[in-house]
XYZ file of C-alpha atoms in Angstrom:
496
model
C 198.894 24.158 177.651
C 201.324 21.822 179.332
C 204.219 23.344 181.268
C 206.523 20.902 179.595
C 206.321 22.462 176.155
C 209.687 23.829 175.117
C 210.891 26.605 172.801
C 213.997 27.671 170.869
C 214.578 31.151 169.383
C 217.014 31.435 166.474
C 218.262 34.942 165.897
C 219.733 36.552 162.758
C 220.892 40.104 162.181
C 221.602 43.143 164.385
C 221.616 43.969 168.005
C 218.012 45.114 167.771
C 217.025 41.578 166.764
C 219.047 40.143 169.650
C 217.175 42.462 172.029
C 213.847 41.485 170.488
C 214.736 37.729 170.888
C 215.207 38.305 174.566
C 211.676 39.713 174.642
C 210.322 36.810 172.628
C 211.915 34.364 175.095
C 210.430 36.295 177.975
C 206.945 36.262 176.397
C 207.122 32.508 175.820
C 208.296 31.793 179.401
C 205.530 34.106 180.701
C 203.104 31.921 178.697
C 204.415 28.751 180.335
C 206.990 27.501 177.864
C 210.513 26.381 178.937
C 213.671 26.872 177.030
C 214.675 23.669 175.235
C 217.894 22.008 176.297
C 220.710 21.849 173.765
C 220.585 18.996 171.309
C 216.856 18.418 171.915
C 213.926 19.025 169.568
C 211.916 22.005 170.772
C 208.172 22.045 170.611
C 208.252 25.655 169.388
C 210.979 26.995 167.045
C 210.964 30.747 166.405
C 213.069 32.386 163.649
C 213.760 36.067 164.363
C 214.877 37.152 160.904
C 216.965 39.837 159.207
C 216.384 41.292 155.735
C 219.596 43.321 155.283
C 221.620 40.837 153.237
C 220.735 39.455 149.806
C 220.882 35.811 150.896
C 218.633 36.307 153.965
C 215.697 34.767 152.111
C 217.638 31.702 150.998
C 218.993 31.176 154.465
C 215.573 31.273 156.022
C 213.875 28.997 153.541
C 216.794 26.635 153.636
C 216.478 26.356 157.467
C 212.768 25.957 157.215
C 213.205 23.158 154.695
C 215.551 21.329 157.103
C 212.913 21.557 159.793
C 210.067 20.145 157.718
C 210.928 16.418 158.304
C 211.577 17.129 161.949
C 208.089 18.646 162.249
C 206.563 15.705 160.355
C 208.168 13.323 162.901
C 207.005 15.413 165.870
C 203.266 16.015 165.863
C 202.383 19.168 167.783
C 205.657 20.990 166.882
C 205.097 24.592 165.827
C 207.288 26.899 163.745
C 207.043 30.706 163.882
C 208.820 33.305 161.756
C 209.162 36.935 162.851
C 211.472 39.906 162.357
C 212.302 42.052 159.343
C 212.002 39.296 156.689
C 208.549 38.353 158.010
C 207.526 42.039 157.878
C 208.710 42.128 154.300
C 207.489 38.755 152.885
C 204.302 38.349 154.952
C 202.047 35.662 153.476
C 204.774 34.640 151.042
C 206.410 32.705 153.814
C 203.418 30.420 154.358
C 203.039 30.027 150.562
C 206.597 28.909 150.167
C 206.769 26.966 153.410
C 203.198 25.827 154.251
C 204.404 23.942 157.315
C 205.021 27.273 159.101
C 202.389 27.875 161.767
C 202.851 31.603 162.634
C 204.207 34.705 160.850
C 204.470 37.967 162.816
C 206.211 41.279 162.103
C 208.582 43.678 163.789
C 205.700 45.764 165.315
C 203.772 43.001 167.043
C 206.229 40.621 168.686
C 203.971 40.704 171.778
C 201.340 38.715 169.811
C 203.451 35.569 169.476
C 201.994 33.482 172.359
C 198.379 34.272 171.308
C 199.149 33.484 167.628
C 200.798 30.120 168.550
C 197.731 29.104 170.633
C 195.376 30.260 167.895
C 197.283 28.242 165.262
C 197.227 25.153 167.515
C 193.459 25.400 168.162
C 192.421 26.335 164.623
C 194.959 24.012 162.974
C 195.877 26.651 160.358
C 198.667 29.132 159.852
C 198.296 32.541 161.506
C 199.811 35.533 159.680
C 199.563 38.830 161.506
C 201.676 41.835 160.418
C 200.992 45.101 162.226
C 201.719 48.322 160.383
C 202.741 50.249 163.477
C 204.341 49.459 166.796
C 201.927 47.869 169.309
C 204.221 47.763 172.319
C 207.661 49.238 172.746
C 209.896 46.185 173.024
C 211.239 47.148 176.429
C 207.786 47.048 177.948
C 207.508 43.336 177.258
C 208.810 40.547 179.489
C 212.394 39.583 178.880
C 214.699 36.630 179.365
C 218.119 38.186 179.120
C 220.997 36.081 177.869
C 223.439 37.761 180.212
C 223.190 38.294 183.990
C 225.748 41.126 183.955
C 225.069 43.013 180.695
C 221.913 44.157 179.063
C 220.536 45.991 176.049
C 218.259 48.980 176.597
C 216.331 50.220 173.557
C 215.849 54.009 173.536
C 214.250 54.207 170.088
C 212.957 52.032 167.324
C 212.630 52.743 163.622
C 214.665 55.068 161.371
C 213.928 58.334 159.586
C 216.822 58.032 157.081
C 216.515 56.884 153.449
C 219.839 55.224 152.725
C 219.491 53.668 149.265
C 221.086 50.376 150.240
C 218.935 49.801 153.328
C 215.456 48.300 153.713
C 215.290 48.635 157.490
C 213.206 51.937 157.595
C 210.499 50.268 155.474
C 210.330 47.329 157.851
C 210.905 48.988 161.255
C 208.961 52.161 160.521
C 209.665 55.782 161.447
C 211.782 56.547 164.461
C 209.915 56.460 167.806
C 211.693 57.645 170.951
C 211.067 56.485 174.483
C 210.744 59.145 177.146
C 214.031 59.626 179.092
C 212.321 58.765 182.437
C 211.176 55.398 181.015
C 214.720 54.603 179.759
C 216.354 55.496 183.052
C 213.770 53.545 185.074
C 214.617 50.431 183.065
C 218.348 50.996 183.511
C 217.913 51.365 187.296
C 215.792 48.214 187.461
C 218.487 46.291 185.541
C 221.210 47.572 187.881
C 219.134 46.485 190.852
C 219.147 42.973 189.343
C 222.914 43.012 189.216
C 223.633 44.342 185.687
C 226.808 46.412 185.558
C 226.980 47.181 181.791
C 224.231 48.416 179.551
C 224.233 49.247 175.881
C 221.755 51.860 174.655
C 220.204 50.743 171.396
C 218.692 52.607 168.488
C 218.724 52.376 164.706
C 220.255 55.864 164.857
C 220.886 56.056 168.516
C 222.148 59.661 168.625
C 219.130 61.013 166.769
C 217.295 60.354 170.077
C 215.150 63.266 171.149
C 213.915 64.296 167.669
C 210.554 62.805 168.547
C 210.026 65.130 171.521
C 212.037 68.144 170.339
C 215.240 68.028 172.355
C 218.346 67.939 170.182
C 220.567 67.329 173.209
C 218.512 64.573 174.666
C 221.093 61.889 173.893
C 223.997 63.617 175.617
C 221.636 64.341 178.644
C 220.772 60.642 178.752
C 224.434 59.663 178.775
C 225.125 62.031 181.690
C 222.075 60.776 183.569
C 223.305 57.211 183.183
C 226.541 58.424 184.807
C 224.587 59.254 187.980
C 223.182 55.736 188.464
C 224.993 54.076 191.364
C 226.245 50.553 190.513
C 226.192 51.136 186.720
C 229.815 50.682 185.818
C 229.838 50.640 182.019
C 227.634 52.397 179.401
C 227.935 51.847 175.721
C 225.668 52.747 172.761
C 225.171 51.623 169.145
C 224.921 52.812 166.435
C 225.280 56.551 165.999
C 224.870 58.299 162.658
C 227.577 60.791 161.674
C 224.971 63.271 160.624
C 223.619 63.555 164.194
C 226.990 63.307 165.994
C 227.244 66.648 167.869
C 229.840 68.160 170.138
C 227.647 67.827 173.268
C 227.658 64.034 172.805
C 231.499 63.945 172.608
C 231.641 66.152 175.722
C 229.263 63.881 177.554
C 231.262 60.782 176.607
C 234.528 62.354 177.774
C 233.081 63.788 181.016
C 230.954 60.841 182.189
C 233.213 58.235 183.856
C 231.062 55.187 183.196
C 230.568 55.928 179.511
C 233.210 53.777 177.888
C 235.917 55.166 175.572
C 234.564 53.258 172.610
C 232.627 54.444 169.493
C 231.157 52.374 166.714
C 230.220 54.841 163.986
C 229.370 53.456 160.443
C 231.379 55.015 157.613
C 229.922 52.846 154.719
C 232.177 54.587 152.194
C 235.036 57.020 152.187
C 234.031 58.523 148.909
C 231.871 61.636 149.148
C 230.377 60.839 145.734
C 229.363 57.290 146.861
C 228.044 58.672 150.164
C 225.830 60.998 148.110
C 224.562 58.060 146.015
C 223.923 56.155 149.254
C 221.944 59.181 150.552
C 224.243 59.351 153.595
C 223.929 62.931 154.748
C 227.620 63.559 155.526
C 230.821 63.573 153.515
C 234.386 62.358 154.116
C 235.477 65.582 155.755
C 232.603 65.485 158.199
C 233.356 61.919 159.265
C 237.095 62.448 159.732
C 236.298 65.681 161.674
C 234.236 63.682 164.171
C 237.003 61.121 164.531
C 239.522 63.979 165.190
C 237.289 65.497 167.903
C 236.626 62.225 169.540
C 240.365 61.480 169.668
C 241.106 64.952 171.082
C 238.613 64.430 173.852
C 239.397 60.764 174.472
C 242.894 59.816 173.219
C 242.408 56.223 174.333
C 239.089 55.727 172.514
C 238.785 52.762 170.183
C 236.760 53.632 167.132
C 235.146 50.907 164.973
C 233.009 51.155 161.816
C 231.014 49.451 159.027
C 232.140 49.673 155.428
C 230.400 48.523 152.234
C 232.541 47.654 149.257
C 231.386 47.688 145.647
C 228.315 49.985 145.957
C 226.795 50.646 142.453
C 228.877 53.240 140.629
C 231.901 52.819 142.907
C 235.113 53.453 140.836
C 238.660 52.526 141.700
C 239.154 56.230 142.648
C 236.133 56.040 144.965
C 237.547 52.925 146.615
C 240.906 54.607 147.035
C 239.078 57.287 149.068
C 237.717 54.597 151.359
C 241.254 53.253 151.889
C 242.385 56.822 152.632
C 239.768 57.256 155.376
C 240.732 53.878 156.853
C 244.370 54.970 156.986
C 243.481 58.343 158.516
C 240.967 57.073 161.038
C 242.951 54.044 162.098
C 239.958 52.089 163.227
C 240.383 49.466 165.940
C 238.217 47.216 163.846
C 235.947 47.446 160.772
C 232.998 45.280 159.880
C 233.351 45.067 156.080
C 230.722 43.922 153.612
C 230.575 43.266 149.929
C 227.609 45.103 148.507
C 224.707 42.806 147.760
C 221.395 43.799 146.127
C 218.438 44.071 148.457
C 215.135 43.844 146.597
C 212.975 46.794 147.386
C 215.858 49.259 147.839
C 216.804 52.011 145.328
C 220.346 50.736 145.019
C 219.151 47.412 143.693
C 218.191 49.020 140.364
C 220.938 51.626 140.110
C 223.242 51.713 137.100
C 226.873 50.859 137.459
C 226.574 47.583 139.333
C 230.161 46.563 140.085
C 231.273 43.166 138.744
C 231.586 40.507 141.537
C 235.242 39.827 140.855
C 236.079 43.514 141.256
C 234.112 43.716 144.501
C 235.863 40.669 145.821
C 239.271 42.065 144.981
C 238.546 45.435 146.641
C 237.085 43.734 149.657
C 240.220 41.691 150.209
C 242.441 44.736 149.829
C 240.360 46.573 152.416
C 240.420 43.663 154.829
C 244.193 43.275 154.459
C 244.717 46.981 155.205
C 242.365 47.087 158.180
C 243.924 43.880 159.674
C 247.321 45.478 159.478
C 246.060 48.658 161.190
C 244.132 46.689 163.815
C 247.295 44.671 164.625
C 249.459 47.819 164.842
C 246.954 49.524 167.124
C 246.669 46.489 169.329
C 250.449 46.152 169.599
C 250.526 49.538 171.293
C 248.741 47.861 174.271
C 251.320 45.179 174.833
C 252.879 45.684 178.273
C 250.042 47.777 179.566
C 247.468 46.966 182.263
C 243.762 46.799 181.354
C 240.632 46.235 183.522
C 238.377 43.612 182.023
C 234.745 42.818 182.628
C 234.928 39.004 182.652
C 232.676 37.655 179.849
C 230.879 34.419 179.183
C 231.292 32.558 175.941
C 233.569 35.126 174.206
C 236.656 32.906 173.790
C 236.019 29.853 171.651
C 239.368 28.232 172.641
C 239.529 29.370 176.252
C 239.136 25.836 177.619
C 241.923 24.569 175.349
C 244.277 27.346 176.430
C 243.160 27.486 180.105
C 242.022 31.095 179.729
C 238.993 33.202 180.297
C 237.994 36.189 178.237
C 236.792 39.689 179.012
C 236.195 43.090 177.450
C 238.365 46.144 178.099
C 236.768 49.514 178.575
C 237.332 50.278 174.875
C 235.580 46.944 174.082
C 238.685 45.146 172.894
C 238.512 41.403 173.491
C 241.215 40.078 175.796
C 241.889 36.379 176.537
C 243.630 36.088 179.924
C 245.344 33.216 181.765
C 243.814 31.915 184.967
C 246.025 30.496 187.679
C 245.319 28.091 190.445
C 243.885 30.755 192.760
C 240.414 32.237 193.018
C 238.581 31.987 189.712
C 236.700 35.081 188.469
C 233.106 34.731 187.453
C 231.448 36.389 184.426
C 230.507 39.894 185.636
C 233.558 40.232 187.902
C 236.399 42.485 186.867
C 240.068 41.668 186.640
C 243.200 43.750 185.968
C 245.676 42.034 183.715
C 248.818 42.922 181.791
C 248.698 42.498 177.945
C 251.435 40.153 176.662
C 250.468 39.608 173.057
C 248.537 41.324 170.238
C 246.684 39.909 167.240
C 244.447 41.910 164.843
C 241.216 40.980 166.520
C 242.148 40.171 170.130
C 244.726 40.586 172.853
C 246.230 37.994 175.200
C 247.259 38.495 178.796
C 249.240 35.472 180.021
C 251.006 37.135 182.924
C 248.350 36.262 185.518
C 245.555 38.226 187.238
C 246.932 41.254 189.063
C 243.695 42.280 190.677
C 240.342 40.535 191.034
C 237.288 42.450 192.091
C 234.127 40.469 192.876
C 231.039 42.337 191.929
C 227.243 42.336 192.309
C 227.169 41.433 188.533
C 229.333 38.352 189.285
C 226.983 37.509 192.172
C 223.978 37.777 189.679
C 225.733 35.397 187.311
C 226.425 32.925 190.142
C 222.827 33.078 191.348
C 221.538 32.429 187.871
C 223.857 29.464 187.342
C 223.482 27.888 190.739
C 227.073 28.639 191.783
C 228.110 29.939 195.206
C 227.442 33.638 195.251
C 230.612 34.530 197.282
C 233.754 32.448 197.751
C 235.677 32.522 201.029
C 238.684 33.974 199.184
C 239.885 37.540 199.498
C 237.911 40.080 197.520
C 241.032 41.571 195.870
C 244.232 39.805 194.759
C 247.229 42.071 194.335
C 250.974 41.867 193.910
C 251.549 40.170 190.516
C 254.788 41.340 188.909
C 254.613 43.669 185.930
C 255.571 42.198 182.585
C 257.287 44.165 179.875
C 256.553 43.937 176.163
C 257.602 40.551 174.765
C 259.429 39.937 171.540
C 257.217 40.586 168.527
C 255.164 37.578 167.503
C 253.509 36.903 164.137
C 250.024 38.234 163.694
C 247.012 36.014 163.716
C 245.131 36.502 160.488
C 241.408 36.835 160.556
C 238.624 38.618 159.326
C 224.660 44.510 158.830
C 225.005 47.711 158.409
C 223.619 49.361 161.458
C 223.137 52.908 160.366
């Protein structure tokens, strides 16, 4: 195979798919492919699909249709489809789109290079769907998108039976990695310059059930706290059923575990939660929120909410609004319920009319936006330390700003002066000057810049000077008080 053959991976869906795509890229580069430059036609196009939303199929087949004339005009081009939708549809993909060369599932992503070569030699489509995991994703080669932040998968699969979710059928039963393997990967990433890791699992805090240790997750968090050079630890997504006090204690007592929690609510109605087969009720969820806030008053809590689940009444929806008001989420990812073929909810009685779902959805978004804005306004005038990010602010160039994430994961766009310019992976301390529902702005200048090994790793990857001849730390910017109130900016996968 020529070294000049190029690839492109298109990713849809959750963080687990993003993590898998990094492995797919690593596998292809290990096999001699090179990433295609932007605005060029790749020799290999890989779709890593999601099956959570109702229109996932239409989106995939629409994109495949757009690629057909491109492939016709480029002999030798190959198209591969993997991920949850491939696991579900299998040979149906090749039947509906016969120009696809390879279909592979969630359990055998390591087979992709072999399947591509086999399809090229045999000149016929290769469909290979494994029924159980062949290689834990983290054991495969990786091409990480970020030099300073990384995903670390601690488990795959899910043992829950939520009636709206098809993921367990496609990802399989939960399988946990041994703690030593997880920590070895984290240490290796830190040695490469990574300063922030996110622990991944379909139900991340159920970790340990596979080897009989109910406190394995809290122990893992504490062990991450002992790794020198690891500055930030996050995790997603926990299930309220498995959220135990030892996890809250570990979060509060481990300095590098960030004061941030993303915990899916799905509905505030205990009746709807029962219909969803979510094994907790409203009181349980709000009790966890109360305990987290008592242990970490500054914690930002975010969530997922589904509106219009079959059988949801106006009273049920009012219960969801009640929880939103009580919990005061920093942000909520809100979804209008959509049928997913193959799930129990798709055939339930009491399907809510679309116009009712749309109305409830808008009312929920309006309420959450108001709460998010009010919570963000509390930070105006305060200093925050940011991990400088890459590609987070779409208008940063226009506004002469960079962007970063605060410890609680809030997005902050900050002004950059004429002095030393921070790199992605460096940290800066800034004063917040303005709040909108979904971001903060810090236009008072950088008060402190700390150059980090993570910033060095970013510079080395991008061919920039690893260290500038400027001082390591810039101090002495004046403090800025809260400005006059400004109008709010208006803006708008269920993980567990």
